[in-house]
Amino acid sequence: MLDLSRLTPAALRAHPFSWAEIGSLYSVEDAAALAASFPHDHFKTVSGYGGEKNYDYEARALVGMGSNTIAFPEELSEAWLRLARDLGSAGYREAMSELTGIDLRAVPMEVNVFHYGPGASLGAHPDLPDKLVTHILYFNESWDRNDGGCLNILHSNDPNAVAAEIEPLVGNSAILVRSDHSWHAVTPVVSGCHSSRRS
C-alpha cells in the first residue's frame, strides 16, 4: 500500500525545523479506495480551549499505542486494513528512521484517524516532548484551500508566520520531527464547508 521509496532522507527540509512534505504515497487505485472508504465509526470529539493550544476535531483509533492491534477491524475496508498493517510494519519504521535520522524501530507508536468538520481547527503548537516524529497522511479526494483545513508549517507561535501550507489531499503527507520550535497549526475549516478534512 505505502510506497516506502518515497520516504527518502532527501525529502527532509531543515527550515524552520526538520519536516517534509511527501506526495504519491499510494497508487492511484489505492488512493481512491482509501478516500472512498474513509472510516465513519467510533469517532470521539476532542476539544480544548484556553490552554497551550486550542483544538477541536474528531478522532478514532486505528492502531493502539504501543501495540500492533488494529482497532475495530471489522468496521474497516480492505484498503484501510492494508494501510494499518503497513504502518505497523518493520519496513515502515526502517524507512522513517532513515528519513528522520532518529531510530524509530522499537519506540511505541500509535495511529489515529481524524476528521475536522466545519469550525474545527488546531492552534499553533510544537508537539509534546514524548512525541518524537509525527507522520500525517491525508485522505480528501479534492480540497479547496479557501475552506481552511490546511496544515501550516510555522516560523514561530504566530499563526500568521507561515513557512509552508499543505493541503489534505489523498496521497499527500507531512512529516514533523519534534523540537521546541516545531510550530505548526491547522487552519479552521470554514462553517460552510461541505466536506470534512480527513487525516
mmCIF file with all atom_site columns, C-alpha atoms in Angstrom:
data_model
loop_
_atom_site.group_PDB
_atom_site.id
_atom_site.type_symbol
_atom_site.label_atom_id
_atom_site.label_alt_id
_atom_site.label_comp_id
_atom_site.label_asym_id
_atom_site.label_entity_id
_atom_site.label_seq_id
_atom_site.pdbx_PDB_ins_code
_atom_site.Cartn_x
_atom_site.Cartn_y
_atom_site.Cartn_z
_atom_site.occupancy
_atom_site.B_iso_or_equiv
_atom_site.pdbx_formal_charge
_atom_site.auth_seq_id
_atom_site.auth_comp_id
_atom_site.auth_asym_id
_atom_site.auth_atom_id
_atom_site.pdbx_PDB_model_num
ATOM 1   C CA . MET A 1 1   ? 0.000   0.000  0.000  1.00 0.00 ? 1   MET A CA 1
ATOM 2   C CA . LEU A 1 2   ? 2.626   2.563  1.081  1.00 0.00 ? 2   LEU A CA 1
ATOM 3   C CA . ASP A 1 3   ? 5.372   3.352  -1.427 1.00 0.00 ? 3   ASP A CA 1
ATOM 4   C CA . LEU A 1 4   ? 8.229   3.395  1.099  1.00 0.00 ? 4   LEU A CA 1
ATOM 5   C CA . SER A 1 5   ? 10.685  4.510  -1.587 1.00 0.00 ? 5   SER A CA 1
ATOM 6   C CA . ARG A 1 6   ? 9.083   7.961  -1.300 1.00 0.00 ? 6   ARG A CA 1
ATOM 7   C CA . LEU A 1 7   ? 10.362  8.272  2.292  1.00 0.00 ? 7   LEU A CA 1
ATOM 8   C CA . THR A 1 8   ? 13.913  9.321  1.432  1.00 0.00 ? 8   THR A CA 1
ATOM 9   C CA . PRO A 1 9   ? 16.223  11.497 3.577  1.00 0.00 ? 9   PRO A CA 1
ATOM 10  C CA . ALA A 1 10  ? 16.470  13.926 0.642  1.00 0.00 ? 10  ALA A CA 1
ATOM 11  C CA . ALA A 1 11  ? 12.861  14.931 1.309  1.00 0.00 ? 11  ALA A CA 1
ATOM 12  C CA . LEU A 1 12  ? 13.641  16.368 4.756  1.00 0.00 ? 12  LEU A CA 1
ATOM 13  C CA . ARG A 1 13  ? 13.795  20.160 4.976  1.00 0.00 ? 13  ARG A CA 1
ATOM 14  C CA . ALA A 1 14  ? 15.774  21.977 7.678  1.00 0.00 ? 14  ALA A CA 1
ATOM 15  C CA . HIS A 1 15  ? 13.841  25.251 7.964  1.00 0.00 ? 15  HIS A CA 1
ATOM 16  C CA . PRO A 1 16  ? 12.060  26.409 10.006 1.00 0.00 ? 16  PRO A CA 1
ATOM 17  C CA . PHE A 1 17  ? 12.587  22.966 11.602 1.00 0.00 ? 17  PHE A CA 1
ATOM 18  C CA . SER A 1 18  ? 13.022  19.403 10.340 1.00 0.00 ? 18  SER A CA 1
ATOM 19  C CA . TRP A 1 19  ? 9.953   18.493 8.291  1.00 0.00 ? 19  TRP A CA 1
ATOM 20  C CA . ALA A 1 20  ? 8.939   17.060 4.935  1.00 0.00 ? 20  ALA A CA 1
ATOM 21  C CA . GLU A 1 21  ? 6.003   17.123 2.526  1.00 0.00 ? 21  GLU A CA 1
ATOM 22  C CA . ILE A 1 22  ? 5.789   13.829 0.658  1.00 0.00 ? 22  ILE A CA 1
ATOM 23  C CA . GLY A 1 23  ? 3.208   13.001 -2.004 1.00 0.00 ? 23  GLY A CA 1
ATOM 24  C CA . SER A 1 24  ? 2.276   9.993  -4.161 1.00 0.00 ? 24  SER A CA 1
ATOM 25  C CA . LEU A 1 25  ? 2.405   7.596  -1.216 1.00 0.00 ? 25  LEU A CA 1
ATOM 26  C CA . TYR A 1 26  ? -0.028  5.160  -2.873 1.00 0.00 ? 26  TYR A CA 1
ATOM 27  C CA . SER A 1 27  ? -1.057  4.059  -6.325 1.00 0.00 ? 27  SER A CA 1
ATOM 28  C CA . VAL A 1 28  ? -3.938  5.974  -7.916 1.00 0.00 ? 28  VAL A CA 1
ATOM 29  C CA . GLU A 1 29  ? -6.212  2.960  -7.311 1.00 0.00 ? 29  GLU A CA 1
ATOM 30  C CA . ASP A 1 30  ? -5.249  2.620  -3.638 1.00 0.00 ? 30  ASP A CA 1
ATOM 31  C CA . ALA A 1 31  ? -5.610  6.365  -3.058 1.00 0.00 ? 31  ALA A CA 1
ATOM 32  C CA . ALA A 1 32  ? -9.143  6.248  -4.479 1.00 0.00 ? 32  ALA A CA 1
ATOM 33  C CA . ALA A 1 33  ? -10.024 3.206  -2.333 1.00 0.00 ? 33  ALA A CA 1
ATOM 34  C CA . LEU A 1 34  ? -8.719  4.861  0.858  1.00 0.00 ? 34  LEU A CA 1
ATOM 35  C CA . ALA A 1 35  ? -10.598 8.102  0.173  1.00 0.00 ? 35  ALA A CA 1
ATOM 36  C CA . ALA A 1 36  ? -13.831 6.297  -0.724 1.00 0.00 ? 36  ALA A CA 1
ATOM 37  C CA . SER A 1 37  ? -13.793 4.070  2.371  1.00 0.00 ? 37  SER A CA 1
ATOM 38  C CA . PHE A 1 38  ? -12.588 6.601  4.974  1.00 0.00 ? 38  PHE A CA 1
ATOM 39  C CA . PRO A 1 39  ? -13.844 5.307  8.357  1.00 0.00 ? 39  PRO A CA 1
ATOM 40  C CA . HIS A 1 40  ? -17.064 6.775  9.785  1.00 0.00 ? 40  HIS A CA 1
ATOM 41  C CA . ASP A 1 41  ? -17.317 4.776  13.029 1.00 0.00 ? 41  ASP A CA 1
ATOM 42  C CA . HIS A 1 42  ? -16.093 5.114  16.623 1.00 0.00 ? 42  HIS A CA 1
ATOM 43  C CA . PHE A 1 43  ? -15.078 8.787  16.390 1.00 0.00 ? 43  PHE A CA 1
ATOM 44  C CA . LYS A 1 44  ? -14.956 10.888 19.552 1.00 0.00 ? 44  LYS A CA 1
ATOM 45  C CA . THR A 1 45  ? -14.875 14.663 19.834 1.00 0.00 ? 45  THR A CA 1
ATOM 46  C CA . VAL A 1 46  ? -11.568 16.024 21.124 1.00 0.00 ? 46  VAL A CA 1
ATOM 47  C CA . SER A 1 47  ? -11.577 19.681 22.139 1.00 0.00 ? 47  SER A CA 1
ATOM 48  C CA . GLY A 1 48  ? -9.849  22.136 24.428 1.00 0.00 ? 48  GLY A CA 1
ATOM 49  C CA . TYR A 1 49  ? -9.660  25.907 24.707 1.00 0.00 ? 49  TYR A CA 1
ATOM 50  C CA . GLY A 1 50  ? -7.616  28.406 26.684 1.00 0.00 ? 50  GLY A CA 1
ATOM 51  C CA . GLY A 1 51  ? -4.603  26.193 27.337 1.00 0.00 ? 51  GLY A CA 1
ATOM 52  C CA . GLU A 1 52  ? -1.316  25.997 25.449 1.00 0.00 ? 52  GLU A CA 1
ATOM 53  C CA . LYS A 1 53  ? -3.274  25.453 22.217 1.00 0.00 ? 53  LYS A CA 1
ATOM 54  C CA . ASN A 1 54  ? -6.906  25.488 21.126 1.00 0.00 ? 54  ASN A CA 1
ATOM 55  C CA . TYR A 1 55  ? -8.210  22.404 19.334 1.00 0.00 ? 55  TYR A CA 1
ATOM 56  C CA . ASP A 1 56  ? -11.490 20.901 18.192 1.00 0.00 ? 56  ASP A CA 1
ATOM 57  C CA . TYR A 1 57  ? -11.790 17.810 15.968 1.00 0.00 ? 57  TYR A CA 1
ATOM 58  C CA . GLU A 1 58  ? -12.997 14.174 15.799 1.00 0.00 ? 58  GLU A CA 1
ATOM 59  C CA . ALA A 1 59  ? -10.635 11.231 16.384 1.00 0.00 ? 59  ALA A CA 1
ATOM 60  C CA . ARG A 1 60  ? -10.744 7.442  16.078 1.00 0.00 ? 60  ARG A CA 1
ATOM 61  C CA . ALA A 1 61  ? -8.034  4.916  16.974 1.00 0.00 ? 61  ALA A CA 1
ATOM 62  C CA . LEU A 1 62  ? -6.573  2.849  14.118 1.00 0.00 ? 62  LEU A CA 1
ATOM 63  C CA . VAL A 1 63  ? -3.653  1.159  15.923 1.00 0.00 ? 63  VAL A CA 1
ATOM 64  C CA . GLY A 1 64  ? -3.408  1.362  19.705 1.00 0.00 ? 64  GLY A CA 1
ATOM 65  C CA . MET A 1 65  ? -0.403  2.934  21.435 1.00 0.00 ? 65  MET A CA 1
ATOM 66  C CA . GLY A 1 66  ? 2.496   0.502  21.648 1.00 0.00 ? 66  GLY A CA 1
ATOM 67  C CA . SER A 1 67  ? 0.599   -2.367 20.012 1.00 0.00 ? 67  SER A CA 1
ATOM 68  C CA . ASN A 1 68  ? 0.095   -3.859 16.573 1.00 0.00 ? 68  ASN A CA 1
ATOM 69  C CA . THR A 1 69  ? -3.612  -4.375 17.259 1.00 0.00 ? 69  THR A CA 1
ATOM 70  C CA . ILE A 1 70  ? -5.897  -2.746 14.699 1.00 0.00 ? 70  ILE A CA 1
ATOM 71  C CA . ALA A 1 71  ? -8.844  -1.026 16.404 1.00 0.00 ? 71  ALA A CA 1
ATOM 72  C CA . PHE A 1 72  ? -12.337 -2.091 15.280 1.00 0.00 ? 72  PHE A CA 1
ATOM 73  C CA . PRO A 1 73  ? -11.006 -4.011 12.240 1.00 0.00 ? 73  PRO A CA 1
ATOM 74  C CA . GLU A 1 74  ? -14.452 -5.349 11.370 1.00 0.00 ? 74  GLU A CA 1
ATOM 75  C CA . GLU A 1 75  ? -15.517 -1.776 10.509 1.00 0.00 ? 75  GLU A CA 1
ATOM 76  C CA . LEU A 1 76  ? -12.611 -1.133 8.116  1.00 0.00 ? 76  LEU A CA 1
ATOM 77  C CA . SER A 1 77  ? -12.317 -1.700 4.368  1.00 0.00 ? 77  SER A CA 1
ATOM 78  C CA . GLU A 1 78  ? -9.602  -3.954 2.972  1.00 0.00 ? 78  GLU A CA 1
ATOM 79  C CA . ALA A 1 79  ? -7.693  -0.840 1.853  1.00 0.00 ? 79  ALA A CA 1
ATOM 80  C CA . TRP A 1 80  ? -7.670  0.539  5.392  1.00 0.00 ? 80  TRP A CA 1
ATOM 81  C CA . LEU A 1 81  ? -6.632  -2.807 6.873  1.00 0.00 ? 81  LEU A CA 1
ATOM 82  C CA . ARG A 1 82  ? -3.705  -2.915 4.433  1.00 0.00 ? 82  ARG A CA 1
ATOM 83  C CA . LEU A 1 83  ? -2.708  0.647  5.361  1.00 0.00 ? 83  LEU A CA 1
ATOM 84  C CA . ALA A 1 84  ? -2.854  -0.149 9.096  1.00 0.00 ? 84  ALA A CA 1
ATOM 85  C CA . ARG A 1 85  ? -0.655  -3.227 8.580  1.00 0.00 ? 85  ARG A CA 1
ATOM 86  C CA . ASP A 1 86  ? 1.853   -1.198 6.537  1.00 0.00 ? 86  ASP A CA 1
ATOM 87  C CA . LEU A 1 87  ? 2.082   1.481  9.231  1.00 0.00 ? 87  LEU A CA 1
ATOM 88  C CA . GLY A 1 88  ? 2.868   -1.198 11.800 1.00 0.00 ? 88  GLY A CA 1
ATOM 89  C CA . SER A 1 89  ? 5.498   -2.893 9.654  1.00 0.00 ? 89  SER A CA 1
ATOM 90  C CA . ALA A 1 90  ? 9.244   -3.081 10.258 1.00 0.00 ? 90  ALA A CA 1
ATOM 91  C CA . GLY A 1 91  ? 9.820   -1.682 6.755  1.00 0.00 ? 91  GLY A CA 1
ATOM 92  C CA . TYR A 1 92  ? 7.867   1.496  7.537  1.00 0.00 ? 92  TYR A CA 1
ATOM 93  C CA . ARG A 1 93  ? 9.761   2.016  10.799 1.00 0.00 ? 93  ARG A CA 1
ATOM 94  C CA . GLU A 1 94  ? 13.070  1.492  8.993  1.00 0.00 ? 94  GLU A CA 1
ATOM 95  C CA . ALA A 1 95  ? 12.174  3.980  6.246  1.00 0.00 ? 95  ALA A CA 1
ATOM 96  C CA . MET A 1 96  ? 11.045  6.592  8.787  1.00 0.00 ? 96  MET A CA 1
ATOM 97  C CA . SER A 1 97  ? 14.238  6.059  10.804 1.00 0.00 ? 97  SER A CA 1
ATOM 98  C CA . GLU A 1 98  ? 16.384  6.657  7.715  1.00 0.00 ? 98  GLU A CA 1
ATOM 99  C CA . LEU A 1 99  ? 14.349  9.704  6.718  1.00 0.00 ? 99  LEU A CA 1
ATOM 100 C CA . THR A 1 100 ? 14.476  11.439 10.109 1.00 0.00 ? 100 THR A CA 1
ATOM 101 C CA . GLY A 1 101 ? 17.822  10.251 11.467 1.00 0.00 ? 101 GLY A CA 1
ATOM 102 C CA . ILE A 1 102 ? 16.025  9.034  14.614 1.00 0.00 ? 102 ILE A CA 1
ATOM 103 C CA . ASP A 1 103 ? 15.946  5.333  15.500 1.00 0.00 ? 103 ASP A CA 1
ATOM 104 C CA . LEU A 1 104 ? 12.201  4.596  15.428 1.00 0.00 ? 104 LEU A CA 1
ATOM 105 C CA . ARG A 1 105 ? 12.488  0.824  15.068 1.00 0.00 ? 105 ARG A CA 1
ATOM 106 C CA . ALA A 1 106 ? 11.433  -0.007 18.642 1.00 0.00 ? 106 ALA A CA 1
ATOM 107 C CA . VAL A 1 107 ? 9.678   3.095  20.023 1.00 0.00 ? 107 VAL A CA 1
ATOM 108 C CA . PRO A 1 108 ? 5.958   2.939  20.928 1.00 0.00 ? 108 PRO A CA 1
ATOM 109 C CA . MET A 1 109 ? 3.730   4.111  18.096 1.00 0.00 ? 109 MET A CA 1
ATOM 110 C CA . GLU A 1 110 ? 0.036   4.862  17.738 1.00 0.00 ? 110 GLU A CA 1
ATOM 111 C CA . VAL A 1 111 ? -2.097  5.595  14.695 1.00 0.00 ? 111 VAL A CA 1
ATOM 112 C CA . ASN A 1 112 ? -5.283  7.659  14.816 1.00 0.00 ? 112 ASN A CA 1
ATOM 113 C CA . VAL A 1 113 ? -7.799  8.732  12.188 1.00 0.00 ? 113 VAL A CA 1
ATOM 114 C CA . PHE A 1 114 ? -9.037  12.322 12.349 1.00 0.00 ? 114 PHE A CA 1
ATOM 115 C CA . HIS A 1 115 ? -11.652 14.400 10.656 1.00 0.00 ? 115 HIS A CA 1
ATOM 116 C CA . TYR A 1 116 ? -12.148 18.120 11.014 1.00 0.00 ? 116 TYR A CA 1
ATOM 117 C CA . GLY A 1 117 ? -15.687 19.261 10.280 1.00 0.00 ? 117 GLY A CA 1
ATOM 118 C CA . PRO A 1 118 ? -16.842 22.865 9.833  1.00 0.00 ? 118 PRO A CA 1
ATOM 119 C CA . GLY A 1 119 ? -15.354 25.053 12.568 1.00 0.00 ? 119 GLY A CA 1
ATOM 120 C CA . ALA A 1 120 ? -12.718 22.506 13.587 1.00 0.00 ? 120 ALA A CA 1
ATOM 121 C CA . SER A 1 121 ? -9.101  23.643 13.979 1.00 0.00 ? 121 SER A CA 1
ATOM 122 C CA . LEU A 1 122 ? -5.804  23.041 15.736 1.00 0.00 ? 122 LEU A CA 1
ATOM 123 C CA . GLY A 1 123 ? -3.934  26.027 17.183 1.00 0.00 ? 123 GLY A CA 1
ATOM 124 C CA . ALA A 1 124 ? -0.230  26.753 16.777 1.00 0.00 ? 124 ALA A CA 1
ATOM 125 C CA . HIS A 1 125 ? 1.946   24.399 18.839 1.00 0.00 ? 125 HIS A CA 1
ATOM 126 C CA . PRO A 1 126 ? 5.020   22.185 18.859 1.00 0.00 ? 126 PRO A CA 1
ATOM 127 C CA . ASP A 1 127 ? 4.216   18.580 19.748 1.00 0.00 ? 127 ASP A CA 1
ATOM 128 C CA . LEU A 1 128 ? 4.791   17.295 23.278 1.00 0.00 ? 128 LEU A CA 1
ATOM 129 C CA . PRO A 1 129 ? 8.368   16.116 24.040 1.00 0.00 ? 129 PRO A CA 1
ATOM 130 C CA . ASP A 1 130 ? 7.414   12.419 24.108 1.00 0.00 ? 130 ASP A CA 1
ATOM 131 C CA . LYS A 1 131 ? 6.181   12.595 20.502 1.00 0.00 ? 131 LYS A CA 1
ATOM 132 C CA . LEU A 1 132 ? 9.404   12.141 18.519 1.00 0.00 ? 132 LEU A CA 1
ATOM 133 C CA . VAL A 1 133 ? 8.002   12.223 14.978 1.00 0.00 ? 133 VAL A CA 1
ATOM 134 C CA . THR A 1 134 ? 4.548   12.729 13.509 1.00 0.00 ? 134 THR A CA 1
ATOM 135 C CA . HIS A 1 135 ? 3.547   11.463 10.064 1.00 0.00 ? 135 HIS A CA 1
ATOM 136 C CA . ILE A 1 136 ? 0.248   12.961 8.886  1.00 0.00 ? 136 ILE A CA 1
ATOM 137 C CA . LEU A 1 137 ? -1.459  11.217 5.955  1.00 0.00 ? 137 LEU A CA 1
ATOM 138 C CA . TYR A 1 138 ? -4.366  12.852 4.112  1.00 0.00 ? 138 TYR A CA 1
ATOM 139 C CA . PHE A 1 139 ? -7.494  11.324 2.569  1.00 0.00 ? 139 PHE A CA 1
ATOM 140 C CA . ASN A 1 140 ? -9.538  14.016 0.788  1.00 0.00 ? 140 ASN A CA 1
ATOM 141 C CA . GLU A 1 141 ? -10.047 13.383 -2.953 1.00 0.00 ? 141 GLU A CA 1
ATOM 142 C CA . SER A 1 142 ? -10.309 17.122 -3.509 1.00 0.00 ? 142 SER A CA 1
ATOM 143 C CA . TRP A 1 143 ? -9.928  20.211 -1.363 1.00 0.00 ? 143 TRP A CA 1
ATOM 144 C CA . ASP A 1 144 ? -10.349 23.973 -1.714 1.00 0.00 ? 144 ASP A CA 1
ATOM 145 C CA . ARG A 1 145 ? -7.761  25.730 0.441  1.00 0.00 ? 145 ARG A CA 1
ATOM 146 C CA . ASN A 1 146 ? -10.251 28.606 0.823  1.00 0.00 ? 146 ASN A CA 1
ATOM 147 C CA . ASP A 1 147 ? -12.172 26.182 3.063  1.00 0.00 ? 147 ASP A CA 1
ATOM 148 C CA . GLY A 1 148 ? -9.290  26.190 5.588  1.00 0.00 ? 148 GLY A CA 1
ATOM 149 C CA . GLY A 1 149 ? -8.158  22.843 6.979  1.00 0.00 ? 149 GLY A CA 1
ATOM 150 C CA . CYS A 1 150 ? -4.582  23.122 5.670  1.00 0.00 ? 150 CYS A CA 1
ATOM 151 C CA . LEU A 1 151 ? -1.539  22.253 7.738  1.00 0.00 ? 151 LEU A CA 1
ATOM 152 C CA . ASN A 1 152 ? 0.605   25.326 8.230  1.00 0.00 ? 152 ASN A CA 1
ATOM 153 C CA . ILE A 1 153 ? 4.314   24.953 8.959  1.00 0.00 ? 153 ILE A CA 1
ATOM 154 C CA . LEU A 1 154 ? 5.171   27.983 11.085 1.00 0.00 ? 154 LEU A CA 1
ATOM 155 C CA . HIS A 1 155 ? 8.297   30.021 11.820 1.00 0.00 ? 155 HIS A CA 1
ATOM 156 C CA . SER A 1 156 ? 7.063   30.723 15.368 1.00 0.00 ? 156 SER A CA 1
ATOM 157 C CA . ASN A 1 157 ? 3.977   30.563 17.592 1.00 0.00 ? 157 ASN A CA 1
ATOM 158 C CA . ASP A 1 158 ? 2.449   33.327 15.444 1.00 0.00 ? 158 ASP A CA 1
ATOM 159 C CA . PRO A 1 159 ? -0.222  31.619 13.266 1.00 0.00 ? 159 PRO A CA 1
ATOM 160 C CA . ASN A 1 160 ? 0.456   34.204 10.546 1.00 0.00 ? 160 ASN A CA 1
ATOM 161 C CA . ALA A 1 161 ? 4.180   33.322 10.317 1.00 0.00 ? 161 ALA A CA 1
ATOM 162 C CA . VAL A 1 162 ? 3.549   30.662 7.670  1.00 0.00 ? 162 VAL A CA 1
ATOM 163 C CA . ALA A 1 163 ? 6.549   28.945 6.070  1.00 0.00 ? 163 ALA A CA 1
ATOM 164 C CA . ALA A 1 164 ? 4.508   26.393 4.080  1.00 0.00 ? 164 ALA A CA 1
ATOM 165 C CA . GLU A 1 165 ? 0.906   25.281 3.620  1.00 0.00 ? 165 GLU A CA 1
ATOM 166 C CA . ILE A 1 166 ? -0.049  21.654 2.940  1.00 0.00 ? 166 ILE A CA 1
ATOM 167 C CA . GLU A 1 167 ? -3.442  20.671 1.512  1.00 0.00 ? 167 GLU A CA 1
ATOM 168 C CA . PRO A 1 168 ? -5.132  17.494 2.854  1.00 0.00 ? 168 PRO A CA 1
ATOM 169 C CA . LEU A 1 169 ? -5.223  15.660 -0.497 1.00 0.00 ? 169 LEU A CA 1
ATOM 170 C CA . VAL A 1 170 ? -5.122  11.866 -0.586 1.00 0.00 ? 170 VAL A CA 1
ATOM 171 C CA . GLY A 1 171 ? -1.607  10.555 -1.211 1.00 0.00 ? 171 GLY A CA 1
ATOM 172 C CA . ASN A 1 172 ? -0.062  13.660 0.293  1.00 0.00 ? 172 ASN A CA 1
ATOM 173 C CA . SER A 1 173 ? 1.569   13.623 3.715  1.00 0.00 ? 173 SER A CA 1
ATOM 174 C CA . ALA A 1 174 ? 3.599   15.704 6.152  1.00 0.00 ? 174 ALA A CA 1
ATOM 175 C CA . ILE A 1 175 ? 6.363   14.524 8.469  1.00 0.00 ? 175 ILE A CA 1
ATOM 176 C CA . LEU A 1 176 ? 7.235   16.646 11.500 1.00 0.00 ? 176 LEU A CA 1
ATOM 177 C CA . VAL A 1 177 ? 10.343  15.998 13.594 1.00 0.00 ? 177 VAL A CA 1
ATOM 178 C CA . ARG A 1 178 ? 9.536   17.270 17.060 1.00 0.00 ? 178 ARG A CA 1
ATOM 179 C CA . SER A 1 179 ? 11.583  20.101 18.606 1.00 0.00 ? 179 SER A CA 1
ATOM 180 C CA . ASP A 1 180 ? 10.869  23.054 20.886 1.00 0.00 ? 180 ASP A CA 1
ATOM 181 C CA . HIS A 1 181 ? 10.343  25.209 17.802 1.00 0.00 ? 181 HIS A CA 1
ATOM 182 C CA . SER A 1 182 ? 8.471   22.770 15.512 1.00 0.00 ? 182 SER A CA 1
ATOM 183 C CA . TRP A 1 183 ? 5.461   25.095 15.390 1.00 0.00 ? 183 TRP A CA 1
ATOM 184 C CA . HIS A 1 184 ? 2.521   24.033 13.231 1.00 0.00 ? 184 HIS A CA 1
ATOM 185 C CA . ALA A 1 185 ? -1.251  24.506 13.089 1.00 0.00 ? 185 ALA A CA 1
ATOM 186 C CA . VAL A 1 186 ? -4.374  23.507 11.171 1.00 0.00 ? 186 VAL A CA 1
ATOM 187 C CA . THR A 1 187 ? -6.368  26.459 9.892  1.00 0.00 ? 187 THR A CA 1
ATOM 188 C CA . PRO A 1 188 ? -10.069 26.477 10.874 1.00 0.00 ? 188 PRO A CA 1
ATOM 189 C CA . VAL A 1 189 ? -12.406 24.682 8.484  1.00 0.00 ? 189 VAL A CA 1
ATOM 190 C CA . VAL A 1 190 ? -14.958 27.259 7.307  1.00 0.00 ? 190 VAL A CA 1
ATOM 191 C CA . SER A 1 191 ? -18.540 26.950 8.523  1.00 0.00 ? 191 SER A CA 1
ATOM 192 C CA . GLY A 1 192 ? -19.998 26.335 5.064  1.00 0.00 ? 192 GLY A CA 1
ATOM 193 C CA . CYS A 1 193 ? -17.597 23.562 4.082  1.00 0.00 ? 193 CYS A CA 1
ATOM 194 C CA . HIS A 1 194 ? -19.393 20.532 2.546  1.00 0.00 ? 194 HIS A CA 1
ATOM 195 C CA . SER A 1 195 ? -16.671 18.014 3.438  1.00 0.00 ? 195 SER A CA 1
ATOM 196 C CA . SER A 1 196 ? -14.539 17.295 6.487  1.00 0.00 ? 196 SER A CA 1
ATOM 197 C CA . ARG A 1 197 ? -10.743 17.473 6.424  1.00 0.00 ? 197 ARG A CA 1
ATOM 198 C CA . ARG A 1 198 ? -9.601  13.869 6.688  1.00 0.00 ? 198 ARG A CA 1
ATOM 199 C CA . SER A 1 199 ? -6.248  12.650 8.009  1.00 0.00 ? 199 SER A CA 1
#
